mmCIF file of C-alpha atoms in Angstrom:
data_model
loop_
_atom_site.group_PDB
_atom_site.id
_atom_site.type_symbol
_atom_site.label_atom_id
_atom_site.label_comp_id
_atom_site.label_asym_id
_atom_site.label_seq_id
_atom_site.Cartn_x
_atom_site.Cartn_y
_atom_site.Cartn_z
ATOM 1 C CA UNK A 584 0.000 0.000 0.000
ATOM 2 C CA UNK A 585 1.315 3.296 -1.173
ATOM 3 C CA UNK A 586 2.053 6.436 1.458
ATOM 4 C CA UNK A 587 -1.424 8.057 -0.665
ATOM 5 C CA UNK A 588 -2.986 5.279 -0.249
ATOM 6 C CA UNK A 589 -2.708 5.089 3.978
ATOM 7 C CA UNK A 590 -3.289 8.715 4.095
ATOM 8 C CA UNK A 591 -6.771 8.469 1.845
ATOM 9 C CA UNK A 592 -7.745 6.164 4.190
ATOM 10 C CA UNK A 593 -7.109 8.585 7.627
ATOM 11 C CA UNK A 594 -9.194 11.466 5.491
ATOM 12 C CA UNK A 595 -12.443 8.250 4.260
ATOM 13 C CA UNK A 596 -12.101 8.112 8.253
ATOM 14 C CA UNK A 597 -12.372 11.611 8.656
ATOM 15 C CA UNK A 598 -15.326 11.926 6.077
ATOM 16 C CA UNK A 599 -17.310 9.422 7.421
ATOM 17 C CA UNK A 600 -17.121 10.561 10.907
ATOM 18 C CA UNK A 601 -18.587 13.648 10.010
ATOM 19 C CA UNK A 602 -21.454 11.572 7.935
ATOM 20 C CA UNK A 603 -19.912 12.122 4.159
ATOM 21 C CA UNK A 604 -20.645 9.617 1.573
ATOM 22 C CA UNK A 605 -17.300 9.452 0.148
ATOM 23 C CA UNK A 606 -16.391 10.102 -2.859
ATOM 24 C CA UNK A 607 -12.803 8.191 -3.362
ATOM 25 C CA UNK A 608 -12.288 9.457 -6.846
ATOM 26 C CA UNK A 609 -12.476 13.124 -5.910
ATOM 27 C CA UNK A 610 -10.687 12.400 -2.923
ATOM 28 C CA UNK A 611 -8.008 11.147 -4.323
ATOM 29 C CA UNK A 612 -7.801 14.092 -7.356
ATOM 30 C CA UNK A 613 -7.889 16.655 -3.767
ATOM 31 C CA UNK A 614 -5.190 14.884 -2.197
ATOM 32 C CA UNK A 615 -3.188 14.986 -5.666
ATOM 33 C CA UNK A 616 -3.932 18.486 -5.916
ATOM 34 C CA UNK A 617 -2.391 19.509 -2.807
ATOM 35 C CA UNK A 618 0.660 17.723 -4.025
ATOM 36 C CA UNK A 619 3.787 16.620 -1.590
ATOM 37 C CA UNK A 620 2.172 19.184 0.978
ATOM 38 C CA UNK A 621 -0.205 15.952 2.350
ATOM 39 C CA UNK A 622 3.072 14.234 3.542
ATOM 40 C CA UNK A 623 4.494 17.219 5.910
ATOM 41 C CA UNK A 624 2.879 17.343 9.191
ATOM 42 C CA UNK A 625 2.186 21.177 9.511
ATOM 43 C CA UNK A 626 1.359 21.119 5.615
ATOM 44 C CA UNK A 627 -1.133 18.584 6.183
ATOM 45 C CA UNK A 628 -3.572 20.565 8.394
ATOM 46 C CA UNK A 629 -5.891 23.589 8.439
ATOM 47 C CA UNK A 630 -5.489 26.042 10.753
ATOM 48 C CA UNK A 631 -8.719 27.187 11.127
ATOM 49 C CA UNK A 632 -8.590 29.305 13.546
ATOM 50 C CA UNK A 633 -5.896 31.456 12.138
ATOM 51 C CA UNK A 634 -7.543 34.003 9.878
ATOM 52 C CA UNK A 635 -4.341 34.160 7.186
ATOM 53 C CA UNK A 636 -4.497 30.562 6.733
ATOM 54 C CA UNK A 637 -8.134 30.658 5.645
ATOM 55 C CA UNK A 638 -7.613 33.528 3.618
ATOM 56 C CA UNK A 639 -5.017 31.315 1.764
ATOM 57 C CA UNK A 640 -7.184 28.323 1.567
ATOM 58 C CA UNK A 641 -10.204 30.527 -0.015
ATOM 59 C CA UNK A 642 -7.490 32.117 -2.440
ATOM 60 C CA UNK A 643 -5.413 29.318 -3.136
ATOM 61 C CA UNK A 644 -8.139 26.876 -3.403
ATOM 62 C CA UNK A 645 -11.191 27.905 -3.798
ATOM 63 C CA UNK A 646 -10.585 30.564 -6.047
ATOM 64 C CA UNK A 647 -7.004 29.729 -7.917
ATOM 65 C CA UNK A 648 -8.205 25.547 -8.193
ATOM 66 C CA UNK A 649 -11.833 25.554 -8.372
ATOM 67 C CA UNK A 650 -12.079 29.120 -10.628
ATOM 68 C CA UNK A 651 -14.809 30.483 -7.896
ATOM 69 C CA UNK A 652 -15.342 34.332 -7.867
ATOM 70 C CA UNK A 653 -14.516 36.115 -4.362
ATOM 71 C CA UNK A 654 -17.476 36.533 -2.849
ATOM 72 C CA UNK A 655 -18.904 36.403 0.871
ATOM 73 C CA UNK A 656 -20.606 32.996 -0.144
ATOM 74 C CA UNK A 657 -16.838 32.261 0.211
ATOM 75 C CA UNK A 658 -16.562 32.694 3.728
ATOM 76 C CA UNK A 659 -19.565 31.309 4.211
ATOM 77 C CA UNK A 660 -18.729 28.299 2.851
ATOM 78 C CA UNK A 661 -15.692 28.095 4.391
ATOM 79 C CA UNK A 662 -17.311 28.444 8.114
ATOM 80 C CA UNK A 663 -20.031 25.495 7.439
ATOM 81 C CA UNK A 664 -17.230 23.274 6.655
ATOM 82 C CA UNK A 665 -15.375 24.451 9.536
ATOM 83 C CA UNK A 666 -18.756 23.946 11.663
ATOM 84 C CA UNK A 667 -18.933 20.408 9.789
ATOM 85 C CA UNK A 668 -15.833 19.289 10.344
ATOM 86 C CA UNK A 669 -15.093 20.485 13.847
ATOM 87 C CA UNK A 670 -12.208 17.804 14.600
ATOM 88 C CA UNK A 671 -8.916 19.739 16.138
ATOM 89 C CA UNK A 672 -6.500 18.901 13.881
ATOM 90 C CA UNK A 673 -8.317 19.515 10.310
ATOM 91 C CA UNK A 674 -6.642 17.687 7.907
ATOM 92 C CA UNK A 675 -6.366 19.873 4.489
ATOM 93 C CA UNK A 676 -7.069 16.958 2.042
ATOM 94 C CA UNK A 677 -10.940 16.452 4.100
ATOM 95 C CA UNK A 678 -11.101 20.606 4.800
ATOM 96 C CA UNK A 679 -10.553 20.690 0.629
ATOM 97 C CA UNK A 680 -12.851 17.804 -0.217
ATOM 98 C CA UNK A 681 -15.617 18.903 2.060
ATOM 99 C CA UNK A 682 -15.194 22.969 -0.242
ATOM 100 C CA UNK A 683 -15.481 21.258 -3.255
ATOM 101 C CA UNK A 684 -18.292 19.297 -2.317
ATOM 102 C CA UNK A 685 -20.160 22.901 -0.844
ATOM 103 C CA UNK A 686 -19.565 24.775 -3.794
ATOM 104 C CA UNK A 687 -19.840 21.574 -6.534
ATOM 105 C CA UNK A 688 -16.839 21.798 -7.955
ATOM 106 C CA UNK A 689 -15.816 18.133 -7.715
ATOM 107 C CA UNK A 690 -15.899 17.954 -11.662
ATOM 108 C CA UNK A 691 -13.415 20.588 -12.311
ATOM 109 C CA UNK A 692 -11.231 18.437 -9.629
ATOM 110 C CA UNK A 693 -11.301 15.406 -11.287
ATOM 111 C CA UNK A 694 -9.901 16.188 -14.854
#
């Protein structure tokens, strides 16, 4: 089993925990998206509570990956997901996943 591989299987974990019916092939095109960042320890997470590292997330992300506009539906996105997936240590694979999902961008994800 590949490193990927044991780490998509921490974030289905993750997912189904906070009642997500999983879907592994956009989860894995997330996880690839992030690139090597998944496999660093501080990389890995969301620091939600830090208002810089959401601001990156919703620029990075959600607007430079899935092509959204920057709107407030932006943040509000952002805080369901954090509401959804209330866990401590978020990892940023699931805190991606569950973004795409909210906005629908899963298809643009998958190419």
């Amino acid at each position: 089993m590949s490193k990927l591989d044991k780490l998509l299987e921490k974030y289905t974990a993750d997912l189904k925990a906070v009642g997500d019916k999983v879907d592994a092939k956009l989860l894995r095109a997330v996880a690839k998206s992030c690139g090597p960042a998944i496999y660093r320890r501080d990389a890995s997470l969301v620091a939600a509570a830090d208002k810089k590292e959401l601001d990156r997330v919703k620029k990075n992300f959600l607007i430079g990956k899935c092509g959204l506009k920057d709107t407030p539906k932006l943040d509000d996105g952002i805080a369901a997901v954090k509401k959804t997936y209330s866990k401590r240590s978020k990892y940023r694979v699931v805190f991606y996943y569950l973004l795409a999902k909210q906005f629908k961008k899963g298809a643009a994800l998958k190419k």
